PDB file of C-alpha atoms in Angstrom:
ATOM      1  CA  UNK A   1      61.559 -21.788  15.086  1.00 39.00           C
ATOM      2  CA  UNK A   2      61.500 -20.010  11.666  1.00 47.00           C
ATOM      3  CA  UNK A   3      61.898 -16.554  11.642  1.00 44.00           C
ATOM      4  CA  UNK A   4      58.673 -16.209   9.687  1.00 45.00           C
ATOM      5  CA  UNK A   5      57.205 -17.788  12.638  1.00 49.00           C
ATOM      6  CA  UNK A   6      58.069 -15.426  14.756  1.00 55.00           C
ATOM      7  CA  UNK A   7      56.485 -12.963  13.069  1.00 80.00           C
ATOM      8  CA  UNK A   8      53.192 -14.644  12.563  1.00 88.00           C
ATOM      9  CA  UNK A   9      51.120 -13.955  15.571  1.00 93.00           C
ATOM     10  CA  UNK A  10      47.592 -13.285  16.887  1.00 95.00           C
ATOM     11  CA  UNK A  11      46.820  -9.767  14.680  1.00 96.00           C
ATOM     12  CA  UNK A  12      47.242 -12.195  11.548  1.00 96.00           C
ATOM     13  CA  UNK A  13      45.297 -15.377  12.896  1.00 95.00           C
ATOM     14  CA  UNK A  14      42.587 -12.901  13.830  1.00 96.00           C
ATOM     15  CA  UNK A  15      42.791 -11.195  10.278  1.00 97.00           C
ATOM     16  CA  UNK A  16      42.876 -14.608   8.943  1.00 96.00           C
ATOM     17  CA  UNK A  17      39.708 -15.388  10.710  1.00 95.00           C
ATOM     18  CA  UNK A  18      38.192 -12.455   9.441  1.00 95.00           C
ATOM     19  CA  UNK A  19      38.787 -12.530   5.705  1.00 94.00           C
ATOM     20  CA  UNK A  20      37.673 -16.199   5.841  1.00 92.00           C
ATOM     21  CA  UNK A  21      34.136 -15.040   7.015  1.00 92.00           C
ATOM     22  CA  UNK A  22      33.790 -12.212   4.438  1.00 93.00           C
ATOM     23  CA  UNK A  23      35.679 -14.013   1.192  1.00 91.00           C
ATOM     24  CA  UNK A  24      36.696 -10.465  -0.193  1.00 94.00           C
ATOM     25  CA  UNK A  25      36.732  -7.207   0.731  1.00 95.00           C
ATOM     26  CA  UNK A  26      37.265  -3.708  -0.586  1.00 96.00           C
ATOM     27  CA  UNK A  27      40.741  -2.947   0.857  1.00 96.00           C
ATOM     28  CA  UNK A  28      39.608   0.071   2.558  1.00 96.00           C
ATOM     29  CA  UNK A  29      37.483  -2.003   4.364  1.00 97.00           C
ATOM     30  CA  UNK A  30      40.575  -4.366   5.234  1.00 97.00           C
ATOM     31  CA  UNK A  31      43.031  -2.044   6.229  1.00 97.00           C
ATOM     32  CA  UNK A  32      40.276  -0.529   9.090  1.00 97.00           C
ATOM     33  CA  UNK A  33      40.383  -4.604   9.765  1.00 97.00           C
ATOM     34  CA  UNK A  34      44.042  -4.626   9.868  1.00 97.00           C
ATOM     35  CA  UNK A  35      44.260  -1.344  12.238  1.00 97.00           C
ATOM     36  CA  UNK A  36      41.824  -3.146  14.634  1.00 97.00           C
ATOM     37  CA  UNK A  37      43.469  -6.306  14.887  1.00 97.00           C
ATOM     38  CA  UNK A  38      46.684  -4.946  15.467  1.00 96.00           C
ATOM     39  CA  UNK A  39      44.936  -2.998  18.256  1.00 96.00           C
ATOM     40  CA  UNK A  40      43.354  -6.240  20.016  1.00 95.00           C
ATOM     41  CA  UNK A  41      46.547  -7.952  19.787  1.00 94.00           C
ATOM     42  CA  UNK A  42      48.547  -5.453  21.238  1.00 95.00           C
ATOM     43  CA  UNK A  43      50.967  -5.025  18.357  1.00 94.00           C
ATOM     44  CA  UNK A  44      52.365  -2.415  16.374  1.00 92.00           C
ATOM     45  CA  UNK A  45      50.386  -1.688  13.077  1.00 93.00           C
ATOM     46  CA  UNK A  46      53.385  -2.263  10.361  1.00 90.00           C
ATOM     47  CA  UNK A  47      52.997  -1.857   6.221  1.00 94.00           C
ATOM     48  CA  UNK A  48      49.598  -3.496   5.056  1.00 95.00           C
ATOM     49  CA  UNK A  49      51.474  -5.008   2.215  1.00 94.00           C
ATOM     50  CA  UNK A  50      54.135  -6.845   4.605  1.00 94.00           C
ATOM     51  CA  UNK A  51      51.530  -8.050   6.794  1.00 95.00           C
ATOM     52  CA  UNK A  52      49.804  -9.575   4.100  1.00 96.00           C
ATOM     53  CA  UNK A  53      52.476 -11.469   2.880  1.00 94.00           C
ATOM     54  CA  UNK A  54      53.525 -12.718   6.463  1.00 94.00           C
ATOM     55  CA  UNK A  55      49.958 -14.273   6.283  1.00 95.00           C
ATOM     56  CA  UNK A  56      50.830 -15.862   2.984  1.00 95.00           C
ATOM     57  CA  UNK A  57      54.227 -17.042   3.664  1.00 93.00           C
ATOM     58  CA  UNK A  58      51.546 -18.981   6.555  1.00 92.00           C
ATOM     59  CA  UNK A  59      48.691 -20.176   4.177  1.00 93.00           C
ATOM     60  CA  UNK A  60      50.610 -21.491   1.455  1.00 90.00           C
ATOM     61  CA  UNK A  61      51.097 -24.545   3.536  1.00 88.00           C
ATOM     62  CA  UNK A  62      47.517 -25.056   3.309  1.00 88.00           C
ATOM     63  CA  UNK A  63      47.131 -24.159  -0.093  1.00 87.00           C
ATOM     64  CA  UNK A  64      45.429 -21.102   0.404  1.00 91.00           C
ATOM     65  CA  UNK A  65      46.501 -17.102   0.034  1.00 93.00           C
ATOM     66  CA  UNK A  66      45.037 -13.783   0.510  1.00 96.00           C
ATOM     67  CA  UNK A  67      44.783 -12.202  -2.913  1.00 94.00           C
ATOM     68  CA  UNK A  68      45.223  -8.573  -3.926  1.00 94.00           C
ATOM     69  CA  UNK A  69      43.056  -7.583  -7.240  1.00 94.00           C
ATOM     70  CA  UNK A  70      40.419  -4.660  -7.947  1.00 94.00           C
ATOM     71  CA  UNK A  71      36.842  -4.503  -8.226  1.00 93.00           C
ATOM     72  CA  UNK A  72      36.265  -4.406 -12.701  1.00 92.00           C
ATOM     73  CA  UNK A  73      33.496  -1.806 -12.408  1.00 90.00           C
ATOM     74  CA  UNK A  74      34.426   0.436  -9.324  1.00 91.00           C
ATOM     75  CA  UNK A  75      38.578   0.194  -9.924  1.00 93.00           C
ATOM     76  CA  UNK A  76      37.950  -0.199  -5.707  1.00 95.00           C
ATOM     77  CA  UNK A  77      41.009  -2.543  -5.016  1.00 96.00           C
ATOM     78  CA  UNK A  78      39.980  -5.907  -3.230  1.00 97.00           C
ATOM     79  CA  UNK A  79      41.334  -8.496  -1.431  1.00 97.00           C
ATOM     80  CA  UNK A  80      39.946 -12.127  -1.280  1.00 95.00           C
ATOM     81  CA  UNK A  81      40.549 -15.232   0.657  1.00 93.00           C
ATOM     82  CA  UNK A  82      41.013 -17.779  -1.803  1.00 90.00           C
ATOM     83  CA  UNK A  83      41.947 -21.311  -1.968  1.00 86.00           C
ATOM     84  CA  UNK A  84      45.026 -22.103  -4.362  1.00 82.00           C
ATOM     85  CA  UNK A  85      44.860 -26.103  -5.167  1.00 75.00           C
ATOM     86  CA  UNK A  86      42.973 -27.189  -6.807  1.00 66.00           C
ATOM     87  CA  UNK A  87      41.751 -24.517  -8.705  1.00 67.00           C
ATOM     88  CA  UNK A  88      38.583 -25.631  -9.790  1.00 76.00           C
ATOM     89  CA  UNK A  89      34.670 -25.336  -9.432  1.00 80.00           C
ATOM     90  CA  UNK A  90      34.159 -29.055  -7.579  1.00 73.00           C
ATOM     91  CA  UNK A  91      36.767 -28.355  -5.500  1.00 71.00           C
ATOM     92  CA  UNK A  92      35.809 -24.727  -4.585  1.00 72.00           C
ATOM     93  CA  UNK A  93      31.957 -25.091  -4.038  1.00 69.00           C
ATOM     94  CA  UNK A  94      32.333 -27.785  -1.770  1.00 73.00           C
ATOM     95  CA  UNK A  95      29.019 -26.595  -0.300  1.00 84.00           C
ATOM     96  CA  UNK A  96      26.773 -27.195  -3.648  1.00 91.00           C
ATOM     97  CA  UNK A  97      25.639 -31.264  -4.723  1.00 91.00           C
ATOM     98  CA  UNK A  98      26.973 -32.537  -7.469  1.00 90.00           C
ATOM     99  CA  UNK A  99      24.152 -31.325 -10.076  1.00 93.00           C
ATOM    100  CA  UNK A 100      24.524 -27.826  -8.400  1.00 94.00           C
ATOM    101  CA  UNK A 101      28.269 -27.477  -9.242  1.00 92.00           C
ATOM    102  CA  UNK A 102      27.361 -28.718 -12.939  1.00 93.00           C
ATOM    103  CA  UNK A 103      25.030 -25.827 -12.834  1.00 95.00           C
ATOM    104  CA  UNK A 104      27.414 -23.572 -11.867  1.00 95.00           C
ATOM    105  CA  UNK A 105      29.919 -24.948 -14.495  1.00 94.00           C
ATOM    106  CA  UNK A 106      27.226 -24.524 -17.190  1.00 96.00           C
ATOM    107  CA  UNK A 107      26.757 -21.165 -16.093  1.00 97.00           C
ATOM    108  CA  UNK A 108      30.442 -19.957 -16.694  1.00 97.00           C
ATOM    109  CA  UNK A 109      30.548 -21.582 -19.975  1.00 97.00           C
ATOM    110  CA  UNK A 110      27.276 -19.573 -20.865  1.00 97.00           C
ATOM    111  CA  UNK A 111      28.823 -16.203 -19.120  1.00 97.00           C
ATOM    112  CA  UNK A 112      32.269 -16.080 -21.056  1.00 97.00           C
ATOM    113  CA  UNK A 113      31.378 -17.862 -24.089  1.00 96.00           C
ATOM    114  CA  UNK A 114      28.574 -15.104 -24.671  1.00 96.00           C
ATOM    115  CA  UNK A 115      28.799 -12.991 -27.945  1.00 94.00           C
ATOM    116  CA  UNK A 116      30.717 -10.445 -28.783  1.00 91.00           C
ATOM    117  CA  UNK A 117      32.195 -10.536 -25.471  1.00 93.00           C
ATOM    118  CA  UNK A 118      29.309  -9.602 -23.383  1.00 95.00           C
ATOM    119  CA  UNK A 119      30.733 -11.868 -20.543  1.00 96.00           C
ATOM    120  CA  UNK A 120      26.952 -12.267 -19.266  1.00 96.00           C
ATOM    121  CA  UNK A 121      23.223 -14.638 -19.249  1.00 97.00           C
ATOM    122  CA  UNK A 122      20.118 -12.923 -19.252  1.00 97.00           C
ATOM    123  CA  UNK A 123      18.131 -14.607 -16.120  1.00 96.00           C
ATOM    124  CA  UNK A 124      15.523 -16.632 -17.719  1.00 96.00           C
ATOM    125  CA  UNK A 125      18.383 -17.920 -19.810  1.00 97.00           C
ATOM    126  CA  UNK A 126      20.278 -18.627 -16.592  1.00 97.00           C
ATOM    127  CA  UNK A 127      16.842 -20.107 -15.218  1.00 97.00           C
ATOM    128  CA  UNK A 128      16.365 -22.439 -18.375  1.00 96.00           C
ATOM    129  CA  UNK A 129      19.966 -24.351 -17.974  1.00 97.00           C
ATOM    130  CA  UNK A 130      18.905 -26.066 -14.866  1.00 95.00           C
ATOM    131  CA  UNK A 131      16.191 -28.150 -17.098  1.00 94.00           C
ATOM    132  CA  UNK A 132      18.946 -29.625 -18.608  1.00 93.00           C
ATOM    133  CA  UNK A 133      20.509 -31.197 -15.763  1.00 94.00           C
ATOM    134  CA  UNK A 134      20.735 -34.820 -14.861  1.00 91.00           C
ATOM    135  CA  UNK A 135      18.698 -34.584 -13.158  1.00 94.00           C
ATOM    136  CA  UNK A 136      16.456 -31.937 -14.233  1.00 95.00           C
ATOM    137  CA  UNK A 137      16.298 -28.813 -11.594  1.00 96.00           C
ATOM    138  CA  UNK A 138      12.649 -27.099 -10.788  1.00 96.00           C
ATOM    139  CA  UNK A 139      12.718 -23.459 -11.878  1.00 96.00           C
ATOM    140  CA  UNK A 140      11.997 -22.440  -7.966  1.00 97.00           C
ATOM    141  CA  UNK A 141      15.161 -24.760  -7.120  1.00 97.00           C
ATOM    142  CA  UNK A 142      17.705 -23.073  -9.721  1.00 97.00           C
ATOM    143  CA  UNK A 143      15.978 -19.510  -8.952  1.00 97.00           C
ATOM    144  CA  UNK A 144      16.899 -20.606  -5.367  1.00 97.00           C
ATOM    145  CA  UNK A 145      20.432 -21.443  -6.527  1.00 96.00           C
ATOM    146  CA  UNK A 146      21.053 -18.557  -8.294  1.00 97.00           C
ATOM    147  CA  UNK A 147      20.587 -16.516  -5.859  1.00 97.00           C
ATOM    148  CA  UNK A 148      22.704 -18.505  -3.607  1.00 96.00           C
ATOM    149  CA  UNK A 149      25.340 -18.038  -6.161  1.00 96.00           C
ATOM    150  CA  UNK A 150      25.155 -13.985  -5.707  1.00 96.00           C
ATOM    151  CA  UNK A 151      24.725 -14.453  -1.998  1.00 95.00           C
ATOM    152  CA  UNK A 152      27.778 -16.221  -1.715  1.00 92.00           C
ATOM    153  CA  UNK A 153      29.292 -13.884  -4.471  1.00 92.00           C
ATOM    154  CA  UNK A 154      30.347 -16.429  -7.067  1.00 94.00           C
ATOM    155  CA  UNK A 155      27.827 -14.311  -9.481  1.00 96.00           C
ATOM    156  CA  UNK A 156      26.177 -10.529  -9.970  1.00 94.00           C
ATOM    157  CA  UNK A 157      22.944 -10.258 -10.892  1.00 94.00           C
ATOM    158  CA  UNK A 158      23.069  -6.462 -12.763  1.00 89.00           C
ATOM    159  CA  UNK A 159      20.169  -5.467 -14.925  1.00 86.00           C
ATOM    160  CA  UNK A 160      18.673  -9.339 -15.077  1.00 92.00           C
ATOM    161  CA  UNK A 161      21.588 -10.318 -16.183  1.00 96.00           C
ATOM    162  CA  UNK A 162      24.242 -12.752 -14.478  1.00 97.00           C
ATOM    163  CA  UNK A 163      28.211 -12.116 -14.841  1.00 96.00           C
ATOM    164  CA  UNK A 164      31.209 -13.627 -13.077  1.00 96.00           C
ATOM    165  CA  UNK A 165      31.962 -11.643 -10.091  1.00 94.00           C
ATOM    166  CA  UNK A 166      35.093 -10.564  -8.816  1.00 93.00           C
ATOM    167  CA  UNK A 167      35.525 -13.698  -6.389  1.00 92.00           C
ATOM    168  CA  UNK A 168      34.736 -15.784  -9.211  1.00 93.00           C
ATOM    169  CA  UNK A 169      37.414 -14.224 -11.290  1.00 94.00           C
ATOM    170  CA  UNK A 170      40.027 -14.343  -8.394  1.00 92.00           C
ATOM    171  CA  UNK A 171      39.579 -17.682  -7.012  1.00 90.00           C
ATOM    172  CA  UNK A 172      38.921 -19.206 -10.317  1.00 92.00           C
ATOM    173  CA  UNK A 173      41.801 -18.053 -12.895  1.00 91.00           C
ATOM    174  CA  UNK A 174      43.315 -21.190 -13.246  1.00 89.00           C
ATOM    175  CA  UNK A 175      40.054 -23.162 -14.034  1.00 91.00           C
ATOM    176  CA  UNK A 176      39.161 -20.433 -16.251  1.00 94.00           C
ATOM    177  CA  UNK A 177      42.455 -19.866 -18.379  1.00 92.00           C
ATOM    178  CA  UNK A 178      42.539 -23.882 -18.335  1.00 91.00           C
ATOM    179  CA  UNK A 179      38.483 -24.493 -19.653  1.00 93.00           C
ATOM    180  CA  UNK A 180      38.607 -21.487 -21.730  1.00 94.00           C
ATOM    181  CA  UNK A 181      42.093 -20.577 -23.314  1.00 91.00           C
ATOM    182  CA  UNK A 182      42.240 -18.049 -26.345  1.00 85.00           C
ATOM    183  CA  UNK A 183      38.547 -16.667 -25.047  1.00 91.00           C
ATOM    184  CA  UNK A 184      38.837 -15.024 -21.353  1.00 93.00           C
ATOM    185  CA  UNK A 185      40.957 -11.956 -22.083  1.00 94.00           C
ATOM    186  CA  UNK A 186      43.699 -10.712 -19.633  1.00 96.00           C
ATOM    187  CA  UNK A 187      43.923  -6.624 -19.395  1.00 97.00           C
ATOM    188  CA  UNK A 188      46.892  -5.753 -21.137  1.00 96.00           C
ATOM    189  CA  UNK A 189      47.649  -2.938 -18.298  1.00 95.00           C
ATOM    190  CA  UNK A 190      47.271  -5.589 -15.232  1.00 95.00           C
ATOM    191  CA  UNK A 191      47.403  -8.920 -16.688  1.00 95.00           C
ATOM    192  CA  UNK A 192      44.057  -9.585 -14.492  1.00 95.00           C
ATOM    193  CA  UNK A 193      41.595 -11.365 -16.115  1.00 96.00           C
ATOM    194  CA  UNK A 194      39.191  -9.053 -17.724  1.00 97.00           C
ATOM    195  CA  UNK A 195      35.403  -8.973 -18.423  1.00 96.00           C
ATOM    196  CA  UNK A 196      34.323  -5.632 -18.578  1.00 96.00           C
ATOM    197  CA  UNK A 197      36.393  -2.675 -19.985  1.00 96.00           C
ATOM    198  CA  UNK A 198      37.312  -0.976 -23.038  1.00 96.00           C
ATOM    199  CA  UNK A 199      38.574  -3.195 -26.019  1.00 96.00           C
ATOM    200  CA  UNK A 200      40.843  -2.467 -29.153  1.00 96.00           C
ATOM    201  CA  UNK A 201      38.406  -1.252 -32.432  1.00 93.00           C
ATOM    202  CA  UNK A 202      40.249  -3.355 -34.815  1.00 95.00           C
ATOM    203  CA  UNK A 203      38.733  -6.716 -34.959  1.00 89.00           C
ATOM    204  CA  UNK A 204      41.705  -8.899 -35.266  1.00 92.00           C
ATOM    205  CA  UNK A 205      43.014  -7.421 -31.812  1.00 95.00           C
ATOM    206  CA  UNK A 206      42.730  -9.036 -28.555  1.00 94.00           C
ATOM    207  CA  UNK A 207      43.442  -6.083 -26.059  1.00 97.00           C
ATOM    208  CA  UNK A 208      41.402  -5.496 -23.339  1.00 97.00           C
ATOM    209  CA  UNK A 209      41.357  -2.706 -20.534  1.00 97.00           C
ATOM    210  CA  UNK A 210      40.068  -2.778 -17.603  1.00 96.00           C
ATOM    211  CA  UNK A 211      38.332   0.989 -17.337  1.00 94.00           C
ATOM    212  CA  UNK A 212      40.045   2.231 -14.158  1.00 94.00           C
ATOM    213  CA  UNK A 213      43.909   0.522 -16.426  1.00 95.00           C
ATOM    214  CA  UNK A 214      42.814   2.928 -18.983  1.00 94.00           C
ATOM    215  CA  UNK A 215      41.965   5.897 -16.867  1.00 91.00           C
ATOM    216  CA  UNK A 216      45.729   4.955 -15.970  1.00 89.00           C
ATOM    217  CA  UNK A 217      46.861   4.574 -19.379  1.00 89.00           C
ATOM    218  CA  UNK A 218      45.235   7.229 -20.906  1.00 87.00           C
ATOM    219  CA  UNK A 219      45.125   9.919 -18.180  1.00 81.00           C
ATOM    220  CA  UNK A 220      48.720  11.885 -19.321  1.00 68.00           C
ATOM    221  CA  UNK A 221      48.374  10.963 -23.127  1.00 64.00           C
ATOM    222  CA  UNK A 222      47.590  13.752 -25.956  1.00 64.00           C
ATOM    223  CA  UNK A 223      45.221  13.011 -28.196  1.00 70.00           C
ATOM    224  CA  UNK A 224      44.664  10.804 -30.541  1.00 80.00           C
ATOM    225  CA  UNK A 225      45.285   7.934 -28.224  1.00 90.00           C
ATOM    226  CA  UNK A 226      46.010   4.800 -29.828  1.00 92.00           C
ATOM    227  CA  UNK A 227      46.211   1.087 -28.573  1.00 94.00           C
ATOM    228  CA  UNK A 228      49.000   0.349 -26.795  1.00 93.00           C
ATOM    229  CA  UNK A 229      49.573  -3.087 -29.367  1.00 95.00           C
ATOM    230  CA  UNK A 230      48.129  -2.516 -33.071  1.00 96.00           C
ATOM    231  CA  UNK A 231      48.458   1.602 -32.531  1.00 94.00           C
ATOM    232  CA  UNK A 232      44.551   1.758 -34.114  1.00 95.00           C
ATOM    233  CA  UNK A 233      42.858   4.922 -32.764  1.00 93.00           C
ATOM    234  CA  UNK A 234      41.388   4.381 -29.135  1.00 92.00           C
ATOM    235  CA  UNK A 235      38.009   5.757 -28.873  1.00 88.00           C
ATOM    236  CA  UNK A 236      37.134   4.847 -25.198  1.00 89.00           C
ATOM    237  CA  UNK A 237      33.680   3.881 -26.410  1.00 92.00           C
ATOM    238  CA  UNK A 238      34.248   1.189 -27.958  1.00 94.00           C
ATOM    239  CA  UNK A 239      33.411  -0.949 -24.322  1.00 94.00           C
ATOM    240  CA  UNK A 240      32.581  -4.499 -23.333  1.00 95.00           C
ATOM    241  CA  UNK A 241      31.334  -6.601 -20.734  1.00 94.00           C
ATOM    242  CA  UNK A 242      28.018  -6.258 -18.667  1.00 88.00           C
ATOM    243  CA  UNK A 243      28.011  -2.132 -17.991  1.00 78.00           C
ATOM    244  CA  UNK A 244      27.662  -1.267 -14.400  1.00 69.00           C
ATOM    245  CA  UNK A 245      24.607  -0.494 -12.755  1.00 62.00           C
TER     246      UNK A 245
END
């Protein structure tokens, strides 16, 4: 038996378990996970960071990992459950029909293809695409579905207003660099996909920061602060994305 084998043993299985029912979590709220599983399997309660990559020395066998990212608005790190082949919408909302996952599909092309890189649909917007399906959807059925979306946190509804949440973002990077290269911006501090932040003033610039990278960046710099590619004078209010509630 493998040594990694060895290691694996009920506190991760019941982790597992647990992260599979949830689909993310704040890690604060994971680590109190962590501390009780440990405690119900009788083991000793080693480094977080360790433990999670026992578990995905485990899952990549399956094709699935437990991913470490934070939350875009809060800067709350997270951790998700996500599936890692294929990376893409059929595949992943295996629980939608086949004119719900074209929704869905429709929906992120609306979301990051929005102007001046709101990264958001205003609901009735959202509402209308689903009379363009084949077949058409009833409003009531694609309000219904929307709100399955949030419920199963593939979207947030902030301010009538739909965005990709940060499950979305984390279980769907491939699909999304792949569908929508040159237009979904990483953060040039994390290299996580980024749709909320502060951005660069000069036009012909492409960096984005996620808010809580730039409260890094920023937080020991004198004034003026500049950006960290082009050197053009960083405001901080020069922001993008759906603001948070």
């Amino acid at each position: 038996m493998a040594e990694s084998d060895l290691q694996y043993d009920n506190s991760h299985r019941l982790f597992v378990q647990s992260l599979m029912s949830y689909q993310i979590l704040e890690e604060s709220k994971a680590l109190e996970i962590h501390e009780l599983v440990c405690s119900m399997a009788n083991v000793e309660q080693g480094d977080f960071a360790m433990f999670v990559g026992q578990i995905n020395h485990k899952l990549n066998e399956y094709d699935f990992s437990l991913r470490r990212s934070h939350n875009q608005w809060t800067g709350e790190p997270v951790i998700a459950f996500v599936n890692t082949k294929p990376d893409d919408v059929a595949q992943l909302a295996t629980s939608y029909d086949a004119t719900q996952i074209g929704l869905f599909r429709k929906l992120i092309e609306s979301i990051v293809m929005a102007d001046d890189d709101k990264y958001s649909v205003r609901s009735m917007t959202a509402i209308s695409l689903g009379q363009h399906m084949e077949p058409a959807m009833t409003t009531k059925a694609t309000e219904e579905f929307l709100e399955q979306l949030v419920k199963d946190q593939w979207l947030m509804e902030r301010s009538g207003s739909y965005t990709l949440s940060p499950r979305c973002l984390m279980e769907l990077t491939g699909y999304l660099h792949e569908q929508f290269q040159g237009v979904i911006k990483e953060c040039h501090m994390c290299s996580d996909l980024v749709t909320v932040g502060e951005r660069c003033e000069s036009q012909p610039c492409n960096v984005r920061i996620h808010k809580h990278c730039a409260e890094q960046l920023f937080v020991t710099n004198r004034q003026p602060l500049s950006c960290p590619s082009c050197r053009t004078t960083w405001s901080r209010t020069s922001t993008f994305g759906l603001s948070p509630p």
